[in-house]
Amino acid sequence: MKLAAVVMLALLSGCAAMQGSAERTQASTMDIIAAAAAAAPEGVVGEYQLSIQAAGTDGRAVYLNTELDYRDQRNITIAMSPAVAAALAGTDTASAQQYFVGKKLLVKGLARRMKIDFLSHGKPTGLYYYQTHIRVKNPEQITLLSDRAA
């Protein structure tokens, strides 16, 4: 039991040390999610290598997801304006979201745990879940690493 507490403390200390860091993060999606949760509500600044499996939009933003189901607890969502997505893809907004699917990206930014409310008729139900988001505000935050996600 004491060993588990020591290991947990060491992990949390490492996560806290990453907070505010701009150093490259060579972590799995689960490591990024754990670090963002431990640093909540502030989040963790870093550079993240992410393979994009799905994309979508709600009209206000384009969302790139590391899992096919954006609700999957292992998912990390990259959120950006349609204009930023189109600038990165060199195409219109509708085509931009599919441009990223299957690609591996280096994303610079703040990985942050976000509370997502379940809605009924546009109003929160009191039920919710968490997602990890990285908000991209300008095209310089994303570098294409490969055309094939690893």
mmCIF file of N, CA and C in Angstrom, residues 13-149:
data_model
loop_
_atom_site.group_PDB
_atom_site.id
_atom_site.type_symbol
_atom_site.label_atom_id
_atom_site.label_comp_id
_atom_site.label_asym_id
_atom_site.label_seq_id
_atom_site.Cartn_x
_atom_site.Cartn_y
_atom_site.Cartn_z
ATOM 1 N N SER A 13 4.034 14.071 -9.230
ATOM 2 C CA SER A 13 5.117 15.053 -9.220
ATOM 3 C C SER A 13 5.635 15.281 -10.631
ATOM 4 N N GLY A 14 5.761 14.184 -11.385
ATOM 5 C CA GLY A 14 6.201 14.298 -12.772
ATOM 6 C C GLY A 14 5.210 15.078 -13.599
ATOM 7 N N CYS A 15 3.924 14.845 -13.380
ATOM 8 C CA CYS A 15 2.884 15.577 -14.101
ATOM 9 C C CYS A 15 2.918 17.051 -13.743
ATOM 10 N N ALA A 16 3.109 17.346 -12.469
ATOM 11 C CA ALA A 16 3.164 18.743 -12.038
ATOM 12 C C ALA A 16 4.378 19.435 -12.634
ATOM 13 N N ALA A 17 5.481 18.701 -12.769
ATOM 14 C CA ALA A 17 6.682 19.289 -13.350
ATOM 15 C C ALA A 17 6.461 19.609 -14.823
ATOM 16 N N MET A 18 5.594 18.850 -15.515
ATOM 17 C CA MET A 18 5.315 19.096 -16.924
ATOM 18 C C MET A 18 4.446 20.329 -17.118
ATOM 19 N N GLN A 19 3.649 20.684 -16.121
ATOM 20 C CA GLN A 19 2.743 21.812 -16.254
ATOM 21 C C GLN A 19 3.518 23.074 -16.586
ATOM 22 N N GLY A 20 3.096 23.759 -17.620
ATOM 23 C CA GLY A 20 3.757 24.989 -18.017
ATOM 24 C C GLY A 20 5.016 24.759 -18.828
ATOM 25 N N SER A 21 5.406 23.514 -19.030
ATOM 26 C CA SER A 21 6.609 23.194 -19.765
ATOM 27 C C SER A 21 6.344 23.252 -21.259
ATOM 28 N N ALA A 22 7.294 23.758 -22.022
ATOM 29 C CA ALA A 22 7.159 23.776 -23.471
ATOM 30 C C ALA A 22 8.076 22.737 -24.097
ATOM 31 N N GLU A 23 8.614 21.832 -23.306
ATOM 32 C CA GLU A 23 9.487 20.799 -23.819
ATOM 33 C C GLU A 23 8.669 19.761 -24.577
ATOM 34 N N ARG A 24 9.325 19.121 -25.534
ATOM 35 C CA ARG A 24 8.645 18.092 -26.319
ATOM 36 C C ARG A 24 8.176 16.974 -25.412
ATOM 37 N N THR A 25 6.952 16.563 -25.602
ATOM 38 C CA THR A 25 6.369 15.496 -24.811
ATOM 39 C C THR A 25 6.265 14.254 -25.682
ATOM 40 N N GLN A 26 7.047 13.234 -25.379
ATOM 41 C CA GLN A 26 6.998 11.967 -26.099
ATOM 42 C C GLN A 26 6.156 11.003 -25.286
ATOM 43 N N ALA A 27 4.862 11.261 -25.197
ATOM 44 C CA ALA A 27 3.989 10.478 -24.329
ATOM 45 C C ALA A 27 2.861 9.858 -25.136
ATOM 46 N N SER A 28 2.338 8.756 -24.613
ATOM 47 C CA SER A 28 1.163 8.151 -25.221
ATOM 48 C C SER A 28 -0.049 9.033 -24.938
ATOM 49 N N THR A 29 -1.139 8.786 -25.649
ATOM 50 C CA THR A 29 -2.339 9.575 -25.399
ATOM 51 C C THR A 29 -2.801 9.412 -23.957
ATOM 52 N N MET A 30 -2.675 8.217 -23.399
ATOM 53 C CA MET A 30 -3.108 8.005 -22.014
ATOM 54 C C MET A 30 -2.234 8.795 -21.044
ATOM 55 N N ASP A 31 -0.936 8.925 -21.333
ATOM 56 C CA ASP A 31 -0.055 9.742 -20.491
ATOM 57 C C ASP A 31 -0.451 11.219 -20.564
ATOM 58 N N ILE A 32 -0.788 11.683 -21.760
ATOM 59 C CA ILE A 32 -1.201 13.076 -21.937
ATOM 60 C C ILE A 32 -2.506 13.330 -21.191
ATOM 61 N N ILE A 33 -3.455 12.404 -21.313
ATOM 62 C CA ILE A 33 -4.745 12.526 -20.631
ATOM 63 C C ILE A 33 -4.554 12.543 -19.124
ATOM 64 N N ALA A 34 -3.703 11.648 -18.612
ATOM 65 C CA ALA A 34 -3.446 11.593 -17.169
ATOM 66 C C ALA A 34 -2.790 12.882 -16.677
ATOM 67 N N ALA A 35 -1.841 13.410 -17.447
ATOM 68 C CA ALA A 35 -1.158 14.648 -17.058
ATOM 69 C C ALA A 35 -2.131 15.822 -17.055
ATOM 70 N N ALA A 36 -3.010 15.891 -18.067
ATOM 71 C CA ALA A 36 -3.996 16.980 -18.129
ATOM 72 C C ALA A 36 -4.978 16.878 -16.964
ATOM 73 N N ALA A 37 -5.386 15.671 -16.616
ATOM 74 C CA ALA A 37 -6.311 15.486 -15.491
ATOM 75 C C ALA A 37 -5.645 15.870 -14.187
ATOM 76 N N ALA A 38 -4.374 15.481 -14.012
ATOM 77 C CA ALA A 38 -3.659 15.806 -12.779
ATOM 78 C C ALA A 38 -3.434 17.311 -12.637
ATOM 79 N N ALA A 39 -3.298 18.002 -13.766
ATOM 80 C CA ALA A 39 -3.038 19.444 -13.742
ATOM 81 C C ALA A 39 -4.324 20.273 -13.839
ATOM 82 N N ALA A 40 -5.480 19.611 -13.892
ATOM 83 C CA ALA A 40 -6.763 20.322 -14.048
ATOM 84 C C ALA A 40 -6.971 21.304 -12.906
ATOM 85 N N PRO A 41 -7.523 22.447 -13.167
ATOM 86 C CA PRO A 41 -8.091 22.865 -14.448
ATOM 87 C C PRO A 41 -7.104 23.561 -15.378
ATOM 88 N N GLU A 42 -5.853 23.736 -14.968
ATOM 89 C CA GLU A 42 -4.905 24.498 -15.781
ATOM 90 C C GLU A 42 -4.496 23.791 -17.067
ATOM 91 N N GLY A 43 -4.157 22.507 -17.012
ATOM 92 C CA GLY A 43 -3.693 21.792 -18.191
ATOM 93 C C GLY A 43 -2.186 21.729 -18.255
ATOM 94 N N VAL A 44 -1.690 21.128 -19.344
ATOM 95 C CA VAL A 44 -0.258 20.878 -19.524
ATOM 96 C C VAL A 44 0.179 21.384 -20.889
ATOM 97 N N VAL A 45 1.157 22.284 -20.919
ATOM 98 C CA VAL A 45 1.700 22.802 -22.167
ATOM 99 C C VAL A 45 2.769 21.839 -22.676
ATOM 100 N N GLY A 46 2.749 21.582 -23.972
ATOM 101 C CA GLY A 46 3.760 20.699 -24.540
ATOM 102 C C GLY A 46 3.628 20.575 -26.034
ATOM 103 N N GLU A 47 4.429 19.683 -26.589
ATOM 104 C CA GLU A 47 4.364 19.299 -27.992
ATOM 105 C C GLU A 47 3.975 17.836 -28.011
ATOM 106 N N TYR A 48 2.912 17.509 -28.735
ATOM 107 C CA TYR A 48 2.330 16.179 -28.685
ATOM 108 C C TYR A 48 2.268 15.557 -30.070
ATOM 109 N N GLN A 49 2.769 14.335 -30.194
ATOM 110 C CA GLN A 49 2.654 13.587 -31.439
ATOM 111 C C GLN A 49 1.366 12.787 -31.385
ATOM 112 N N LEU A 50 0.455 13.094 -32.303
ATOM 113 C CA LEU A 50 -0.868 12.474 -32.290
ATOM 114 C C LEU A 50 -1.238 11.947 -33.668
ATOM 115 N N SER A 51 -1.810 10.761 -33.686
ATOM 116 C CA SER A 51 -2.310 10.161 -34.921
ATOM 117 C C SER A 51 -3.816 10.394 -34.992
ATOM 118 N N ILE A 52 -4.267 10.977 -36.091
ATOM 119 C CA ILE A 52 -5.667 11.364 -36.229
ATOM 120 C C ILE A 52 -6.460 10.248 -36.914
ATOM 121 N N GLN A 53 -7.528 9.809 -36.241
ATOM 122 C CA GLN A 53 -8.362 8.734 -36.779
ATOM 123 C C GLN A 53 -9.729 9.218 -37.257
ATOM 124 N N ALA A 54 -10.171 10.360 -36.760
ATOM 125 C CA ALA A 54 -11.508 10.851 -37.146
ATOM 126 C C ALA A 54 -11.534 12.369 -37.043
ATOM 127 N N ALA A 55 -12.498 12.960 -37.739
ATOM 128 C CA ALA A 55 -12.659 14.420 -37.705
ATOM 129 C C ALA A 55 -14.143 14.751 -37.805
ATOM 130 N N GLY A 56 -14.476 15.932 -37.294
ATOM 131 C CA GLY A 56 -15.859 16.386 -37.366
ATOM 132 C C GLY A 56 -15.929 17.879 -37.153
ATOM 133 N N THR A 57 -17.119 18.415 -37.292
ATOM 134 C CA THR A 57 -17.322 19.845 -37.073
ATOM 135 C C THR A 57 -18.715 20.072 -36.511
ATOM 136 N N ASP A 58 -18.848 21.182 -35.792
ATOM 137 C CA ASP A 58 -20.169 21.601 -35.331
ATOM 138 C C ASP A 58 -20.526 22.958 -35.942
ATOM 139 N N GLY A 59 -19.749 23.365 -36.946
ATOM 140 C CA GLY A 59 -19.967 24.653 -37.591
ATOM 141 C C GLY A 59 -19.114 25.763 -36.992
ATOM 142 N N ARG A 60 -18.854 25.682 -35.699
ATOM 143 C CA ARG A 60 -18.033 26.696 -35.027
ATOM 144 C C ARG A 60 -16.570 26.271 -34.935
ATOM 145 N N ALA A 61 -16.322 24.962 -34.950
ATOM 146 C CA ALA A 61 -14.968 24.440 -34.812
ATOM 147 C C ALA A 61 -14.829 23.145 -35.603
ATOM 148 N N VAL A 62 -13.587 22.838 -35.962
ATOM 149 C CA VAL A 62 -13.240 21.549 -36.561
ATOM 150 C C VAL A 62 -12.527 20.768 -35.467
ATOM 151 N N TYR A 63 -12.917 19.503 -35.320
ATOM 152 C CA TYR A 63 -12.362 18.650 -34.269
ATOM 153 C C TYR A 63 -11.635 17.478 -34.902
ATOM 154 N N LEU A 64 -10.391 17.285 -34.500
ATOM 155 C CA LEU A 64 -9.594 16.141 -34.931
ATOM 156 C C LEU A 64 -9.450 15.220 -33.731
ATOM 157 N N ASN A 65 -9.716 13.931 -33.925
ATOM 158 C CA ASN A 65 -9.749 12.987 -32.816
ATOM 159 C C ASN A 65 -8.748 11.848 -33.005
ATOM 160 N N THR A 66 -8.140 11.441 -31.911
ATOM 161 C CA THR A 66 -7.177 10.341 -31.954
ATOM 162 C C THR A 66 -7.860 8.980 -31.907
ATOM 163 N N GLU A 67 -9.159 8.954 -31.656
ATOM 164 C CA GLU A 67 -9.944 7.716 -31.657
ATOM 165 C C GLU A 67 -11.118 7.893 -32.616
ATOM 166 N N LEU A 68 -11.653 6.780 -33.107
ATOM 167 C CA LEU A 68 -12.814 6.852 -34.004
ATOM 168 C C LEU A 68 -14.027 7.438 -33.301
ATOM 169 N N ASP A 69 -14.199 7.113 -32.020
ATOM 170 C CA ASP A 69 -15.311 7.626 -31.214
ATOM 171 C C ASP A 69 -14.776 8.748 -30.327
ATOM 172 N N TYR A 70 -15.207 9.970 -30.551
ATOM 173 C CA TYR A 70 -14.691 11.105 -29.775
ATOM 174 C C TYR A 70 -15.051 11.022 -28.298
ATOM 175 N N ARG A 71 -16.005 10.180 -27.930
ATOM 176 C CA ARG A 71 -16.379 10.014 -26.520
ATOM 177 C C ARG A 71 -15.495 8.997 -25.798
ATOM 178 N N ASP A 72 -14.661 8.276 -26.538
ATOM 179 C CA ASP A 72 -13.771 7.266 -25.965
ATOM 180 C C ASP A 72 -12.843 7.933 -24.951
ATOM 181 N N GLN A 73 -12.689 7.336 -23.783
ATOM 182 C CA GLN A 73 -11.852 7.939 -22.740
ATOM 183 C C GLN A 73 -10.381 8.030 -23.151
ATOM 184 N N ARG A 74 -9.974 7.304 -24.178
ATOM 185 C CA ARG A 74 -8.586 7.351 -24.657
ATOM 186 C C ARG A 74 -8.379 8.436 -25.715
ATOM 187 N N ASN A 75 -9.429 9.151 -26.079
ATOM 188 C CA ASN A 75 -9.371 10.142 -27.138
ATOM 189 C C ASN A 75 -8.787 11.469 -26.681
ATOM 190 N N ILE A 76 -8.019 12.078 -27.563
ATOM 191 C CA ILE A 76 -7.602 13.473 -27.416
ATOM 192 C C ILE A 76 -8.161 14.212 -28.615
ATOM 193 N N THR A 77 -8.792 15.353 -28.366
ATOM 194 C CA THR A 77 -9.412 16.158 -29.415
ATOM 195 C C THR A 77 -8.593 17.416 -29.645
ATOM 196 N N ILE A 78 -8.275 17.672 -30.901
ATOM 197 C CA ILE A 78 -7.655 18.931 -31.302
ATOM 198 C C ILE A 78 -8.797 19.784 -31.842
ATOM 199 N N ALA A 79 -9.000 20.959 -31.268
ATOM 200 C CA ALA A 79 -10.090 21.847 -31.682
ATOM 201 C C ALA A 79 -9.502 23.106 -32.307
ATOM 202 N N MET A 80 -10.045 23.484 -33.469
ATOM 203 C CA MET A 80 -9.569 24.688 -34.161
ATOM 204 C C MET A 80 -10.712 25.317 -34.941
ATOM 205 N N SER A 81 -10.550 26.572 -35.285
ATOM 206 C CA SER A 81 -11.562 27.248 -36.089
ATOM 207 C C SER A 81 -11.551 26.660 -37.500
ATOM 208 N N PRO A 82 -12.669 26.761 -38.210
ATOM 209 C CA PRO A 82 -12.694 26.302 -39.607
ATOM 210 C C PRO A 82 -11.649 27.021 -40.462
ATOM 211 N N ALA A 83 -11.380 28.283 -40.184
ATOM 212 C CA ALA A 83 -10.384 29.036 -40.959
ATOM 213 C C ALA A 83 -8.983 28.470 -40.763
ATOM 214 N N VAL A 84 -8.630 28.112 -39.530
ATOM 215 C CA VAL A 84 -7.307 27.522 -39.261
ATOM 216 C C VAL A 84 -7.204 26.159 -39.940
ATOM 217 N N ALA A 85 -8.261 25.351 -39.852
ATOM 218 C CA ALA A 85 -8.255 24.030 -40.490
ATOM 219 C C ALA A 85 -8.078 24.156 -41.999
ATOM 220 N N ALA A 86 -8.802 25.090 -42.621
ATOM 221 C CA ALA A 86 -8.700 25.291 -44.065
ATOM 222 C C ALA A 86 -7.309 25.787 -44.455
ATOM 223 N N ALA A 87 -6.726 26.662 -43.648
ATOM 224 C CA ALA A 87 -5.379 27.165 -43.934
ATOM 225 C C ALA A 87 -4.354 26.036 -43.867
ATOM 226 N N LEU A 88 -4.481 25.151 -42.881
ATOM 227 C CA LEU A 88 -3.554 24.026 -42.748
ATOM 228 C C LEU A 88 -3.706 23.023 -43.885
ATOM 229 N N ALA A 89 -4.943 22.773 -44.281
ATOM 230 C CA ALA A 89 -5.211 21.778 -45.314
ATOM 231 C C ALA A 89 -5.055 22.351 -46.721
ATOM 232 N N GLY A 90 -5.066 23.678 -46.830
ATOM 233 C CA GLY A 90 -4.971 24.309 -48.145
ATOM 234 C C GLY A 90 -6.213 24.069 -48.987
ATOM 235 N N THR A 91 -7.359 24.002 -48.320
ATOM 236 C CA THR A 91 -8.610 23.691 -49.011
ATOM 237 C C THR A 91 -9.778 24.351 -48.285
ATOM 238 N N ASP A 92 -10.990 24.057 -48.718
ATOM 239 C CA ASP A 92 -12.154 24.604 -48.045
ATOM 240 C C ASP A 92 -12.409 23.863 -46.726
ATOM 241 N N THR A 93 -13.258 24.429 -45.902
ATOM 242 C CA THR A 93 -13.514 23.880 -44.570
ATOM 243 C C THR A 93 -14.072 22.466 -44.622
ATOM 244 N N ALA A 94 -14.988 22.195 -45.542
ATOM 245 C CA ALA A 94 -15.611 20.873 -45.619
ATOM 246 C C ALA A 94 -14.573 19.797 -45.916
ATOM 247 N N SER A 95 -13.646 20.082 -46.819
ATOM 248 C CA SER A 95 -12.607 19.110 -47.156
ATOM 249 C C SER A 95 -11.515 19.057 -46.094
ATOM 250 N N ALA A 96 -11.328 20.141 -45.362
ATOM 251 C CA ALA A 96 -10.237 20.222 -44.387
ATOM 252 C C ALA A 96 -10.356 19.161 -43.315
ATOM 253 N N GLN A 97 -11.563 18.931 -42.811
ATOM 254 C CA GLN A 97 -11.674 17.969 -41.726
ATOM 255 C C GLN A 97 -11.216 16.586 -42.159
ATOM 256 N N GLN A 98 -11.482 16.161 -43.383
ATOM 257 C CA GLN A 98 -11.049 14.842 -43.838
ATOM 258 C C GLN A 98 -9.576 14.816 -44.235
ATOM 259 N N TYR A 99 -8.990 15.975 -44.537
ATOM 260 C CA TYR A 99 -7.569 16.059 -44.890
ATOM 261 C C TYR A 99 -6.687 15.470 -43.788
ATOM 262 N N PHE A 100 -7.059 15.662 -42.533
ATOM 263 C CA PHE A 100 -6.230 15.268 -41.406
ATOM 264 C C PHE A 100 -6.356 13.791 -41.028
ATOM 265 N N VAL A 101 -7.436 13.139 -41.435
ATOM 266 C CA VAL A 101 -7.662 11.749 -41.047
ATOM 267 C C VAL A 101 -6.564 10.864 -41.641
ATOM 268 N N GLY A 102 -5.963 10.043 -40.779
ATOM 269 C CA GLY A 102 -4.892 9.145 -41.196
ATOM 270 C C GLY A 102 -3.508 9.755 -41.126
ATOM 271 N N LYS A 103 -3.418 10.991 -40.653
ATOM 272 C CA LYS A 103 -2.115 11.659 -40.577
ATOM 273 C C LYS A 103 -1.587 11.701 -39.144
ATOM 274 N N LYS A 104 -0.273 11.777 -39.031
ATOM 275 C CA LYS A 104 0.375 11.940 -37.735
ATOM 276 C C LYS A 104 0.840 13.392 -37.648
ATOM 277 N N LEU A 105 0.474 14.054 -36.538
ATOM 278 C CA LEU A 105 0.750 15.477 -36.362
ATOM 279 C C LEU A 105 1.576 15.736 -35.120
ATOM 280 N N LEU A 106 2.371 16.787 -35.165
ATOM 281 C CA LEU A 106 3.010 17.338 -33.976
ATOM 282 C C LEU A 106 2.209 18.584 -33.632
ATOM 283 N N VAL A 107 1.589 18.583 -32.460
ATOM 284 C CA VAL A 107 0.719 19.678 -32.048
ATOM 285 C C VAL A 107 1.329 20.359 -30.831
ATOM 286 N N LYS A 108 1.497 21.683 -30.913
ATOM 287 C CA LYS A 108 2.014 22.481 -29.804
ATOM 288 C C LYS A 108 0.838 23.190 -29.142
ATOM 289 N N GLY A 109 0.736 23.038 -27.829
ATOM 290 C CA GLY A 109 -0.354 23.724 -27.162
ATOM 291 C C GLY A 109 -0.615 23.214 -25.767
ATOM 292 N N LEU A 110 -1.751 23.601 -25.250
ATOM 293 C CA LEU A 110 -2.179 23.276 -23.899
ATOM 294 C C LEU A 110 -3.161 22.108 -23.947
ATOM 295 N N ALA A 111 -2.769 20.968 -23.384
ATOM 296 C CA ALA A 111 -3.678 19.825 -23.258
ATOM 297 C C ALA A 111 -4.465 20.041 -21.971
ATOM 298 N N ARG A 112 -5.778 20.132 -22.105
ATOM 299 C CA ARG A 112 -6.613 20.500 -20.958
ATOM 300 C C ARG A 112 -7.832 19.588 -20.854
ATOM 301 N N ARG A 113 -8.146 19.183 -19.636
ATOM 302 C CA ARG A 113 -9.343 18.379 -19.396
ATOM 303 C C ARG A 113 -10.561 19.295 -19.457
ATOM 304 N N MET A 114 -11.550 18.892 -20.266
ATOM 305 C CA MET A 114 -12.764 19.678 -20.455
ATOM 306 C C MET A 114 -13.971 18.866 -20.005
ATOM 307 N N LYS A 115 -14.863 19.511 -19.285
ATOM 308 C CA LYS A 115 -16.105 18.873 -18.873
ATOM 309 C C LYS A 115 -17.127 19.037 -19.997
ATOM 310 N N ILE A 116 -17.709 17.927 -20.415
ATOM 311 C CA ILE A 116 -18.699 17.941 -21.491
ATOM 312 C C ILE A 116 -20.042 17.507 -20.905
ATOM 313 N N ASP A 117 -21.008 18.404 -20.957
ATOM 314 C CA ASP A 117 -22.342 18.115 -20.425
ATOM 315 C C ASP A 117 -23.180 17.363 -21.447
ATOM 316 N N PHE A 118 -23.958 16.396 -20.971
ATOM 317 C CA PHE A 118 -24.991 15.795 -21.807
ATOM 318 C C PHE A 118 -26.161 16.767 -21.803
ATOM 319 N N LEU A 119 -26.724 17.012 -22.989
ATOM 320 C CA LEU A 119 -27.815 17.967 -23.120
ATOM 321 C C LEU A 119 -29.112 17.261 -23.497
ATOM 322 N N SER A 120 -30.196 17.827 -23.044
ATOM 323 C CA SER A 120 -31.526 17.393 -23.456
ATOM 324 C C SER A 120 -32.310 18.653 -23.812
ATOM 325 N N HIS A 121 -32.714 18.753 -25.062
ATOM 326 C CA HIS A 121 -33.412 19.945 -25.556
ATOM 327 C C HIS A 121 -32.579 21.207 -25.317
ATOM 328 N N GLY A 122 -31.254 21.075 -25.491
ATOM 329 C CA GLY A 122 -30.362 22.214 -25.368
ATOM 330 C C GLY A 122 -29.992 22.611 -23.949
ATOM 331 N N LYS A 123 -30.433 21.841 -22.954
ATOM 332 C CA LYS A 123 -30.142 22.175 -21.552
ATOM 333 C C LYS A 123 -29.367 21.039 -20.889
ATOM 334 N N PRO A 124 -28.401 21.378 -20.023
ATOM 335 C CA PRO A 124 -27.627 20.344 -19.327
ATOM 336 C C PRO A 124 -28.534 19.428 -18.495
ATOM 337 N N THR A 125 -28.221 18.136 -18.514
ATOM 338 C CA THR A 125 -29.014 17.145 -17.776
ATOM 339 C C THR A 125 -28.459 16.877 -16.382
ATOM 340 N N GLY A 126 -27.265 17.387 -16.107
ATOM 341 C CA GLY A 126 -26.595 17.051 -14.849
ATOM 342 C C GLY A 126 -25.619 15.902 -15.032
ATOM 343 N N LEU A 127 -25.674 15.242 -16.183
ATOM 344 C CA LEU A 127 -24.735 14.176 -16.515
ATOM 345 C C LEU A 127 -23.625 14.760 -17.383
ATOM 346 N N TYR A 128 -22.433 14.248 -17.224
ATOM 347 C CA TYR A 128 -21.297 14.775 -17.979
ATOM 348 C C TYR A 128 -20.195 13.726 -18.056
ATOM 349 N N TYR A 129 -19.213 14.033 -18.895
ATOM 350 C CA TYR A 129 -17.994 13.237 -18.984
ATOM 351 C C TYR A 129 -16.864 14.210 -19.298
ATOM 352 N N TYR A 130 -15.633 13.711 -19.292
ATOM 353 C CA TYR A 130 -14.483 14.564 -19.567
ATOM 354 C C TYR A 130 -13.821 14.173 -20.877
ATOM 355 N N GLN A 131 -13.319 15.175 -21.569
ATOM 356 C CA GLN A 131 -12.487 14.991 -22.749
ATOM 357 C C GLN A 131 -11.198 15.773 -22.537
ATOM 358 N N THR A 132 -10.156 15.368 -23.242
ATOM 359 C CA THR A 132 -8.910 16.132 -23.237
ATOM 360 C C THR A 132 -8.824 16.856 -24.577
ATOM 361 N N HIS A 133 -8.709 18.186 -24.520
ATOM 362 C CA HIS A 133 -8.670 19.023 -25.716
ATOM 363 C C HIS A 133 -7.339 19.761 -25.806
ATOM 364 N N ILE A 134 -6.912 19.982 -27.032
ATOM 365 C CA ILE A 134 -5.807 20.894 -27.326
ATOM 366 C C ILE A 134 -6.376 21.907 -28.310
ATOM 367 N N ARG A 135 -6.431 23.149 -27.907
ATOM 368 C CA ARG A 135 -6.989 24.226 -28.741
ATOM 369 C C ARG A 135 -5.885 24.783 -29.625
ATOM 370 N N VAL A 136 -6.118 24.796 -30.931
ATOM 371 C CA VAL A 136 -5.170 25.334 -31.900
ATOM 372 C C VAL A 136 -5.728 26.654 -32.402
ATOM 373 N N LYS A 137 -4.979 27.723 -32.165
ATOM 374 C CA LYS A 137 -5.433 29.057 -32.561
ATOM 375 C C LYS A 137 -4.777 29.570 -33.828
ATOM 376 N N ASN A 138 -3.619 28.975 -34.205
ATOM 377 C CA ASN A 138 -2.966 29.389 -35.437
ATOM 378 C C ASN A 138 -2.270 28.196 -36.087
ATOM 379 N N PRO A 139 -2.093 28.237 -37.399
ATOM 380 C CA PRO A 139 -1.528 27.099 -38.132
ATOM 381 C C PRO A 139 -0.120 26.699 -37.683
ATOM 382 N N GLU A 140 0.636 27.616 -37.103
ATOM 383 C CA GLU A 140 1.999 27.311 -36.677
ATOM 384 C C GLU A 140 2.052 26.294 -35.534
ATOM 385 N N GLN A 141 0.924 26.024 -34.910
ATOM 386 C CA GLN A 141 0.882 25.064 -33.802
ATOM 387 C C GLN A 141 0.881 23.612 -34.274
ATOM 388 N N ILE A 142 0.679 23.385 -35.577
ATOM 389 C CA ILE A 142 0.606 22.016 -36.095
ATOM 390 C C ILE A 142 1.636 21.812 -37.188
ATOM 391 N N THR A 143 2.358 20.686 -37.075
ATOM 392 C CA THR A 143 3.303 20.257 -38.092
ATOM 393 C C THR A 143 2.906 18.864 -38.538
ATOM 394 N N LEU A 144 2.820 18.647 -39.844
ATOM 395 C CA LEU A 144 2.526 17.327 -40.387
ATOM 396 C C LEU A 144 3.776 16.474 -40.290
ATOM 397 N N LEU A 145 3.692 15.340 -39.584
ATOM 398 C CA LEU A 145 4.832 14.438 -39.437
ATOM 399 C C LEU A 145 4.811 13.341 -40.485
ATOM 400 N N SER A 146 3.634 12.819 -40.811
ATOM 401 C CA SER A 146 3.519 11.804 -41.852
ATOM 402 C C SER A 146 2.085 11.736 -42.349
ATOM 403 N N ASP A 147 1.953 11.197 -43.570
ATOM 404 C CA ASP A 147 0.630 11.041 -44.157
ATOM 405 C C ASP A 147 -0.065 9.779 -43.671
ATOM 406 N N ARG A 148 0.633 8.962 -42.905
ATOM 407 C CA ARG A 148 0.050 7.723 -42.392
ATOM 408 C C ARG A 148 0.189 7.706 -40.888
ATOM 409 N N ALA A 149 -0.932 7.620 -40.202
ATOM 410 C CA ALA A 149 -0.922 7.554 -38.731
ATOM 411 C C ALA A 149 -0.288 6.243 -38.312
#
